[in-house]
Amino acid sequence: MSIVSHLHHLFTPETCQAYIHTLRWKDRPLQCPRCQSLNVGPWGTYHAQPGLKRYRCKEKGCKRTFNDLTGTLLDGSKRSLMHWILATFLLCLSCSSRRIAKELGVHVRTGYRWCWWLRNAALSYEMGRKLAGTVEADDLYHTAGHKGQAKTGGTKALGRQPRGRRKKREPGRGHYDKDRPAMIAWVSRQGGVVIQATRDFTVKTVQKAADLTMQAGSKLYTDSASSYRLITGYAHDSVNHTKKEYARGDVHENRAECLFSLLKSYLRVFRGVSKTNLPGYVGFFQFLRNFHQLTAFEQAEMILYAALDPAIASRARKGEFVTCLDHFKLLQCPMCDPLTERRRKLPGKSQDHLVL
Ligand SMILES: [Zn+2]
């Protein structure tokens, strides 16, 4: 095995620690993560973790100690910072969690958990993104089932007919209950994209999605699907694909089509995703597209910066940034559904998934 294959062993712990220290307190005041007191002072170091700085909350505060990692996503990890930094970088290169686990030499479930957390931290940048100007919209149905939700695989009853590889899909539009949830892409010609994973593609859904995504008074270009025709509140024009009309002067939706082409190849890497996890994957792809002018290193730094914020970290662990969870409850997701309360401990730690 070559030495370069263990790239993360070439970094020194001190360099990584200094980098994380800079990133942790960049643009943030040095304050206690527990009581938010600004009255803190240095309080020694650790033998086992060279470079990790320790602080103590002084008088009038909680008087407890904390360090550079307290309350962040990286807090309490037995793996080194080099593992985390490399994992974040590989995530931005669209690697799957299994691939990352293999390259880093960690367990598959560790890789899955890290990827889920880091993706969620990246989603914090995508909260409340609104598009303005001329917006193109298109819809797509993606086959997504119950991946990873049978306890042991094989012998456990699925409670449904197995979908089977290469099985012909049902004709007509997809639906969440038919294992083909819909996705709607919104692309602004002035920059910025939003992709939403939804249960279905009815007028009600599209209207709600449009209101969440577009600023009032935006111009909307779509294809001739009936759900777009009844949308209110936006100047709307469409091209008719059945009549082989793909562009009429300024009116076309080619950017939205192109975005789906990129999304499909991005999702192929994972060899099928579960429909409950689909919004998370789609949301992370949205982050990658909205910052595509940056290199993977710069994107990784953005994610690490978010992961080092205790407020974002605790929400990212719970998966609260996935769009459907906060205000867009169209997909039956583990957080919205009280029956799946147990999945809050997930992902990764327990294999106790419930079949929805
Ligand atoms: Zn304190």
GROMACS .gro file of C-alpha atoms and ligand atoms in nm:
model
  357
    1MET     CA    1   0.000   0.000   0.000
    2SER     CA    2   0.139   0.337  -0.090
    3ILE     CA    3   0.201   0.605   0.170
    4VAL     CA    4  -0.014   0.857  -0.013
    5SER     CA    5  -0.314   0.627   0.037
    6HIS     CA    6  -0.309   0.743   0.400
    7LEU     CA    7  -0.315   1.109   0.314
    8HIS     CA    8  -0.459   1.205   0.651
    9HIS     CA    9  -0.157   1.058   0.829
   10LEU     CA   10   0.065   1.309   0.650
   11PHE     CA   11  -0.098   1.601   0.831
   12THR     CA   12   0.032   1.674   1.177
   13PRO     CA   13  -0.221   1.689   1.461
   14GLU     CA   14  -0.088   2.032   1.559
   15THR     CA   15  -0.155   2.182   1.215
   16CYS     CA   16  -0.509   2.048   1.207
   17GLN     CA   17  -0.577   2.163   1.561
   18ALA     CA   18  -0.449   2.512   1.484
   19TYR     CA   19  -0.665   2.521   1.170
   20ILE     CA   20  -0.977   2.410   1.359
   21HIS     CA   21  -0.900   2.661   1.636
   22THR     CA   22  -0.883   2.945   1.381
   23LEU     CA   23  -1.201   2.831   1.207
   24ARG     CA   24  -1.390   2.782   1.535
   25TRP     CA   25  -1.341   3.138   1.660
   26LYS     CA   26  -1.326   3.316   1.324
   27ASP     CA   27  -1.595   3.589   1.328
   28ARG     CA   28  -1.728   3.446   1.655
   29PRO     CA   29  -1.649   3.586   2.001
   30LEU     CA   30  -1.464   3.355   2.239
   31GLN     CA   31  -1.751   3.264   2.468
   32CYS     CA   32  -1.874   2.979   2.683
   33PRO     CA   33  -2.083   2.737   2.474
   34ARG     CA   34  -2.299   2.653   2.776
   35CYS     CA   35  -2.394   2.986   2.936
   36GLN     CA   36  -2.277   3.218   2.653
   37SER     CA   37  -2.067   3.417   2.902
   38LEU     CA   38  -1.787   3.622   2.747
   39ASN     CA   39  -1.589   3.620   3.069
   40VAL     CA   40  -1.361   3.325   2.992
   41GLY     CA   41  -0.989   3.257   3.021
   42PRO     CA   42  -0.733   2.995   2.917
   43TRP     CA   43  -0.721   2.683   3.135
   44GLY     CA   44  -0.429   2.465   3.028
   45THR     CA   45  -0.408   2.199   2.759
   46TYR     CA   46  -0.451   1.824   2.717
   47HIS     CA   47  -0.170   1.564   2.716
   48ALA     CA   48  -0.345   1.329   2.474
   49GLN     CA   49  -0.459   1.596   2.228
   50PRO     CA   50  -0.170   1.833   2.160
   51GLY     CA   51  -0.280   2.173   2.039
   52LEU     CA   52  -0.635   2.149   2.172
   53LYS     CA   53  -0.686   2.461   2.384
   54ARG     CA   54  -0.888   2.452   2.704
   55TYR     CA   55  -1.077   2.742   2.863
   56ARG     CA   56  -1.269   2.808   3.182
   57CYS     CA   57  -1.584   3.008   3.228
   58LYS     CA   58  -1.501   3.256   3.506
   59GLU     CA   59  -1.700   3.428   3.782
   60LYS     CA   60  -2.069   3.503   3.715
   61GLY     CA   61  -2.073   3.225   3.458
   62CYS     CA   62  -2.116   2.850   3.492
   63LYS     CA   63  -1.750   2.808   3.602
   64ARG     CA   64  -1.711   2.496   3.388
   65THR     CA   65  -1.430   2.427   3.145
   66PHE     CA   66  -1.459   2.384   2.770
   67ASN     CA   67  -1.230   2.354   2.469
   68ASP     CA   68  -1.219   2.432   2.097
   69LEU     CA   69  -1.447   2.138   2.015
   70THR     CA   70  -1.709   2.157   2.291
   71GLY     CA   71  -2.059   2.153   2.147
   72THR     CA   72  -1.948   2.116   1.786
   73LEU     CA   73  -2.015   1.825   1.551
   74LEU     CA   74  -1.660   1.702   1.607
   75ASP     CA   75  -1.703   1.695   1.985
   76GLY     CA   76  -1.651   1.356   2.147
   77SER     CA   77  -1.523   1.183   1.836
   78LYS     CA   78  -1.260   0.917   1.893
   79ARG     CA   79  -1.121   0.979   1.547
   80SER     CA   80  -0.867   1.252   1.483
   81LEU     CA   81  -0.936   1.586   1.321
   82MET     CA   82  -0.746   1.467   1.013
   83HIS     CA   83  -1.016   1.206   0.956
   84TRP     CA   84  -1.289   1.467   0.982
   85ILE     CA   85  -1.121   1.716   0.750
   86LEU     CA   86  -1.055   1.452   0.484
   87ALA     CA   87  -1.410   1.315   0.517
   88THR     CA   88  -1.556   1.662   0.457
   89PHE     CA   89  -1.335   1.712   0.154
   90LEU     CA   90  -1.434   1.376   0.004
   91LEU     CA   91  -1.800   1.455   0.070
   92CYS     CA   92  -1.768   1.765  -0.145
   93LEU     CA   93  -1.625   1.549  -0.424
   94SER     CA   94  -1.961   1.359  -0.414
   95CYS     CA   95  -1.821   1.038  -0.265
   96SER     CA   96  -2.062   0.792  -0.106
   97SER     CA   97  -2.044   0.725   0.267
   98ARG     CA   98  -1.909   0.373   0.202
   99ARG     CA   99  -1.634   0.510  -0.017
  100ILE     CA  100  -1.539   0.765   0.248
  101ALA     CA  101  -1.536   0.495   0.519
  102LYS     CA  102  -1.308   0.283   0.302
  103GLU     CA  103  -1.064   0.564   0.225
  104LEU     CA  104  -1.047   0.674   0.588
  105GLY     CA  105  -1.033   0.328   0.741
  106VAL     CA  106  -1.336   0.381   0.966
  107HIS     CA  107  -1.644   0.164   1.004
  108VAL     CA  108  -1.917   0.192   0.743
  109ARG     CA  109  -2.167   0.309   1.002
  110THR     CA  110  -1.927   0.577   1.125
  111GLY     CA  111  -1.889   0.696   0.767
  112TYR     CA  112  -2.266   0.703   0.723
  113ARG     CA  113  -2.321   0.899   1.044
  114TRP     CA  114  -2.051   1.154   0.963
  115CYS     CA  115  -2.183   1.205   0.610
  116TRP     CA  116  -2.534   1.256   0.739
  117TRP     CA  117  -2.421   1.513   0.996
  118LEU     CA  118  -2.190   1.701   0.761
  119ARG     CA  119  -2.453   1.712   0.487
  120ASN     CA  120  -2.698   1.852   0.738
  121ALA     CA  121  -2.445   2.113   0.848
  122ALA     CA  122  -2.408   2.217   0.482
  123LEU     CA  123  -2.786   2.251   0.455
  124SER     CA  124  -2.776   2.533   0.711
  125TYR     CA  125  -2.653   2.757   0.428
  126GLU     CA  126  -2.959   2.671   0.220
  127MET     CA  127  -3.225   2.764   0.473
  128GLY     CA  128  -3.473   3.015   0.337
  129ARG     CA  129  -3.308   3.058  -0.001
  130LYS     CA  130  -3.534   3.269  -0.223
  131LEU     CA  131  -3.503   3.304  -0.598
  132ALA     CA  132  -3.578   3.623  -0.787
  133GLY     CA  133  -3.593   3.745  -1.145
  134THR     CA  134  -3.663   3.489  -1.415
  135VAL     CA  135  -3.706   3.139  -1.272
  136GLU     CA  136  -3.726   2.813  -1.467
  137ALA     CA  137  -3.901   2.513  -1.313
  138ASP     CA  138  -3.915   2.146  -1.401
  139ASP     CA  139  -4.023   1.824  -1.235
  140LEU     CA  140  -3.871   1.477  -1.213
  141TYR     CA  141  -3.968   1.149  -1.051
  142HIS     CA  142  -3.692   0.948  -0.891
  143THR     CA  143  -3.719   0.583  -0.794
  144ALA     CA  144  -3.649   0.566  -0.420
  145GLY     CA  145  -3.765   0.291  -0.188
  146HIS     CA  146  -3.680   0.155   0.154
  147LYS     CA  147  -3.304   0.117   0.127
  148GLY     CA  148  -3.138   0.031   0.456
  149GLN     CA  149  -3.462  -0.021   0.641
  150ALA     CA  150  -3.487  -0.399   0.659
  151LYS     CA  151  -3.314  -0.498   0.981
  152THR     CA  152  -3.097  -0.777   0.850
  153GLY     CA  153  -3.195  -0.792   0.487
  154GLY     CA  154  -3.300  -1.106   0.311
  155THR     CA  155  -3.519  -1.297   0.549
  156LYS     CA  156  -3.717  -1.013   0.704
  157ALA     CA  157  -4.057  -0.956   0.550
  158LEU     CA  158  -4.071  -0.622   0.374
  159GLY     CA  159  -4.445  -0.591   0.410
  160ARG     CA  160  -4.473  -0.533   0.037
  161GLN     CA  161  -4.373  -0.689  -0.292
  162PRO     CA  162  -4.000  -0.647  -0.350
  163ARG     CA  163  -3.949  -0.394  -0.625
  164GLY     CA  164  -3.688  -0.602  -0.798
  165ARG     CA  165  -3.409  -0.475  -1.016
  166ARG     CA  166  -3.494  -0.372  -1.366
  167LYS     CA  167  -3.859  -0.396  -1.290
  168LYS     CA  168  -4.060  -0.185  -1.526
  169ARG     CA  169  -4.190   0.126  -1.361
  170GLU     CA  170  -4.559   0.194  -1.349
  171PRO     CA  171  -4.681   0.423  -1.619
  172GLY     CA  172  -4.787   0.776  -1.531
  173ARG     CA  173  -4.671   1.014  -1.269
  174GLY     CA  174  -4.473   0.904  -0.968
  175HIS     CA  175  -4.589   0.938  -0.609
  176TYR     CA  176  -4.425   0.890  -0.271
  177ASP     CA  177  -4.648   0.590  -0.200
  178LYS     CA  178  -4.549   0.432  -0.533
  179ASP     CA  179  -4.178   0.458  -0.439
  180ARG     CA  180  -4.130   0.735  -0.693
  181PRO     CA  181  -4.137   1.070  -0.512
  182ALA     CA  182  -4.144   1.386  -0.718
  183MET     CA  183  -3.874   1.651  -0.726
  184ILE     CA  184  -3.917   2.009  -0.841
  185ALA     CA  185  -3.618   2.216  -0.952
  186TRP     CA  186  -3.623   2.595  -0.959
  187VAL     CA  187  -3.337   2.767  -1.140
  188SER     CA  188  -3.299   3.143  -1.140
  189ARG     CA  189  -3.132   3.294  -1.446
  190GLN     CA  190  -2.981   3.551  -1.209
  191GLY     CA  191  -2.808   3.270  -1.015
  192GLY     CA  192  -2.920   3.027  -0.747
  193VAL     CA  193  -3.105   2.697  -0.758
  194VAL     CA  194  -3.355   2.527  -0.527
  195ILE     CA  195  -3.455   2.161  -0.551
  196GLN     CA  196  -3.740   2.023  -0.347
  197ALA     CA  197  -3.830   1.661  -0.288
  198THR     CA  198  -4.206   1.633  -0.252
  199ARG     CA  199  -4.464   1.361  -0.210
  200ASP     CA  200  -4.651   1.432  -0.531
  201PHE     CA  201  -4.692   1.685  -0.807
  202THR     CA  202  -5.038   1.831  -0.752
  203VAL     CA  203  -5.132   2.197  -0.798
  204LYS     CA  204  -5.144   2.242  -0.420
  205THR     CA  205  -4.790   2.107  -0.377
  206VAL     CA  206  -4.649   2.314  -0.661
  207GLN     CA  207  -4.817   2.632  -0.534
  208LYS     CA  208  -4.673   2.577  -0.186
  209ALA     CA  209  -4.330   2.498  -0.327
  210ALA     CA  210  -4.340   2.810  -0.547
  211ASP     CA  211  -4.440   3.035  -0.257
  212LEU     CA  212  -4.152   2.903  -0.048
  213THR     CA  213  -3.899   2.936  -0.327
  214MET     CA  214  -3.977   3.243  -0.534
  215GLN     CA  215  -4.002   3.607  -0.443
  216ALA     CA  216  -4.330   3.775  -0.532
  217GLY     CA  217  -4.334   3.922  -0.882
  218SER     CA  218  -4.084   3.673  -1.028
  219LYS     CA  219  -4.126   3.547  -1.382
  220LEU     CA  220  -4.182   3.173  -1.418
  221TYR     CA  221  -4.102   2.961  -1.725
  222THR     CA  222  -4.208   2.595  -1.728
  223ASP     CA  223  -4.319   2.315  -1.957
  224SER     CA  224  -4.687   2.260  -2.027
  225ALA     CA  225  -4.761   2.035  -1.726
  226SER     CA  226  -5.108   2.112  -1.595
  227SER     CA  227  -4.995   2.170  -1.234
  228TYR     CA  228  -4.799   2.481  -1.333
  229ARG     CA  229  -5.085   2.633  -1.529
  230LEU     CA  230  -5.299   2.697  -1.221
  231ILE     CA  231  -5.025   2.861  -1.013
  232THR     CA  232  -5.115   3.211  -0.903
  233GLY     CA  233  -4.901   3.507  -0.807
  234TYR     CA  234  -4.632   3.491  -1.078
  235ALA     CA  235  -4.606   3.592  -1.442
  236HIS     CA  236  -4.612   3.251  -1.607
  237ASP     CA  237  -4.524   3.130  -1.956
  238SER     CA  238  -4.462   2.778  -2.085
  239VAL     CA  239  -4.328   2.578  -2.379
  240ASN     CA  240  -4.514   2.276  -2.513
  241HIS     CA  241  -4.283   1.974  -2.530
  242THR     CA  242  -4.549   1.749  -2.686
  243LYS     CA  243  -4.552   1.981  -2.986
  244LYS     CA  244  -4.171   1.957  -3.001
  245GLU     CA  245  -4.143   2.315  -2.883
  246TYR     CA  246  -3.840   2.346  -2.656
  247ALA     CA  247  -3.769   2.718  -2.678
  248ARG     CA  248  -3.972   3.014  -2.795
  249GLY     CA  249  -3.746   3.314  -2.787
  250ASP     CA  250  -3.669   3.379  -2.423
  251VAL     CA  251  -3.914   3.119  -2.296
  252HIS     CA  252  -3.748   2.785  -2.218
  253GLU     CA  253  -3.657   2.568  -1.921
  254ASN     CA  254  -3.331   2.421  -2.043
  255ARG     CA  255  -3.138   2.518  -1.732
  256ALA     CA  256  -3.380   2.321  -1.514
  257GLU     CA  257  -3.347   2.020  -1.747
  258CYS     CA  258  -2.970   2.051  -1.728
  259LEU     CA  259  -2.979   2.065  -1.349
  260PHE     CA  260  -3.172   1.738  -1.340
  261SER     CA  261  -2.919   1.580  -1.571
  262LEU     CA  262  -2.647   1.671  -1.317
  263LEU     CA  263  -2.862   1.558  -1.025
  264LYS     CA  264  -2.925   1.215  -1.178
  265SER     CA  265  -2.556   1.145  -1.221
  266TYR     CA  266  -2.491   1.273  -0.867
  267LEU     CA  267  -2.750   1.034  -0.720
  268ARG     CA  268  -2.624   0.736  -0.922
  269VAL     CA  269  -2.312   0.719  -0.705
  270PHE     CA  270  -2.523   0.609  -0.409
  271ARG     CA  271  -2.679   0.316  -0.598
  272GLY     CA  272  -3.031   0.399  -0.488
  273VAL     CA  273  -3.137   0.611  -0.191
  274SER     CA  274  -3.415   0.564   0.058
  275LYS     CA  275  -3.715   0.787   0.003
  276THR     CA  276  -3.693   0.914   0.361
  277ASN     CA  277  -3.334   1.026   0.303
  278LEU     CA  278  -3.393   1.170  -0.043
  279PRO     CA  279  -3.453   1.532   0.077
  280GLY     CA  280  -3.117   1.525   0.256
  281TYR     CA  281  -2.925   1.414  -0.052
  282VAL     CA  282  -3.110   1.656  -0.279
  283GLY     CA  283  -3.053   1.941  -0.035
  284PHE     CA  284  -2.679   1.875  -0.027
  285PHE     CA  285  -2.669   1.870  -0.407
  286GLN     CA  286  -2.842   2.209  -0.396
  287PHE     CA  287  -2.562   2.337  -0.170
  288LEU     CA  288  -2.297   2.203  -0.409
  289ARG     CA  289  -2.466   2.371  -0.707
  290ASN     CA  290  -2.515   2.704  -0.533
  291PHE     CA  291  -2.145   2.716  -0.445
  292HIS     CA  292  -2.014   2.545  -0.758
  293GLN     CA  293  -1.775   2.831  -0.833
  294LEU     CA  294  -1.577   2.732  -0.522
  295THR     CA  295  -1.331   2.442  -0.510
  296ALA     CA  296  -1.407   2.134  -0.301
  297PHE     CA  297  -1.154   2.259  -0.045
  298GLU     CA  298  -1.342   2.587  -0.004
  299GLN     CA  299  -1.676   2.408   0.016
  300ALA     CA  300  -1.531   2.175   0.281
  301GLU     CA  301  -1.414   2.476   0.479
  302MET     CA  302  -1.765   2.623   0.466
  303ILE     CA  303  -1.912   2.297   0.597
  304LEU     CA  304  -1.653   2.271   0.874
  305TYR     CA  305  -1.718   2.634   0.971
  306ALA     CA  306  -2.089   2.553   1.010
  307ALA     CA  307  -2.013   2.227   1.191
  308LEU     CA  308  -1.805   2.417   1.448
  309ASP     CA  309  -2.103   2.631   1.552
  310PRO     CA  310  -2.270   2.461   1.851
  311ALA     CA  311  -2.616   2.592   1.754
  312ILE     CA  312  -2.589   2.452   1.401
  313ALA     CA  313  -2.422   2.130   1.521
  314SER     CA  314  -2.703   2.031   1.756
  315ARG     CA  315  -2.965   2.095   1.487
  316ALA     CA  316  -2.760   1.914   1.223
  317ARG     CA  317  -2.738   1.602   1.442
  318LYS     CA  318  -3.117   1.596   1.465
  319GLY     CA  319  -3.153   1.654   1.091
  320GLU     CA  320  -3.355   1.972   1.141
  321PHE     CA  321  -3.214   2.144   0.833
  322VAL     CA  322  -3.364   1.901   0.584
  323THR     CA  323  -3.621   2.118   0.413
  324CYS     CA  324  -3.923   1.899   0.467
  325LEU     CA  325  -3.868   1.904   0.841
  326ASP     CA  326  -3.897   2.267   0.931
  327HIS     CA  327  -4.175   2.406   0.724
  328PHE     CA  328  -4.219   2.195   0.418
  329LYS     CA  329  -4.387   1.885   0.553
  330LEU     CA  330  -4.481   1.726   0.225
  331LEU     CA  331  -4.267   1.419   0.256
  332GLN     CA  332  -4.342   1.170   0.527
  333CYS     CA  333  -4.017   1.198   0.709
  334PRO     CA  334  -3.887   1.055   1.036
  335MET     CA  335  -3.884   1.390   1.209
  336CYS     CA  336  -4.235   1.495   1.109
  337ASP     CA  337  -4.390   1.161   1.192
  338PRO     CA  338  -4.442   1.092   1.566
  339LEU     CA  339  -4.460   0.717   1.497
  340THR     CA  340  -4.095   0.716   1.403
  341GLU     CA  341  -3.981   0.897   1.716
  342ARG     CA  342  -3.718   0.629   1.768
  343ARG     CA  343  -3.540   0.729   1.452
  344ARG     CA  344  -3.430   1.050   1.619
  345LYS     CA  345  -3.132   0.856   1.752
  346LEU     CA  346  -3.035   0.775   1.400
  347PRO     CA  347  -2.861   0.776   1.169
  348GLY     CA  348  -2.602   0.514   1.217
  349LYS     CA  349  -2.599   0.428   1.584
  350SER     CA  350  -2.894   0.194   1.589
  351GLN     CA  351  -3.016  -0.018   1.302
  352ASP     CA  352  -3.364   0.008   1.437
  353HIS     CA  353  -3.526   0.160   1.130
  354LEU     CA  354  -3.897   0.149   1.097
  355VAL     CA  355  -4.056   0.064   0.768
  356LEU     CA  356  -4.284   0.352   0.690
  357ZN      ZN  357  -2.021   2.915   3.114
   0.00000   0.00000   0.00000
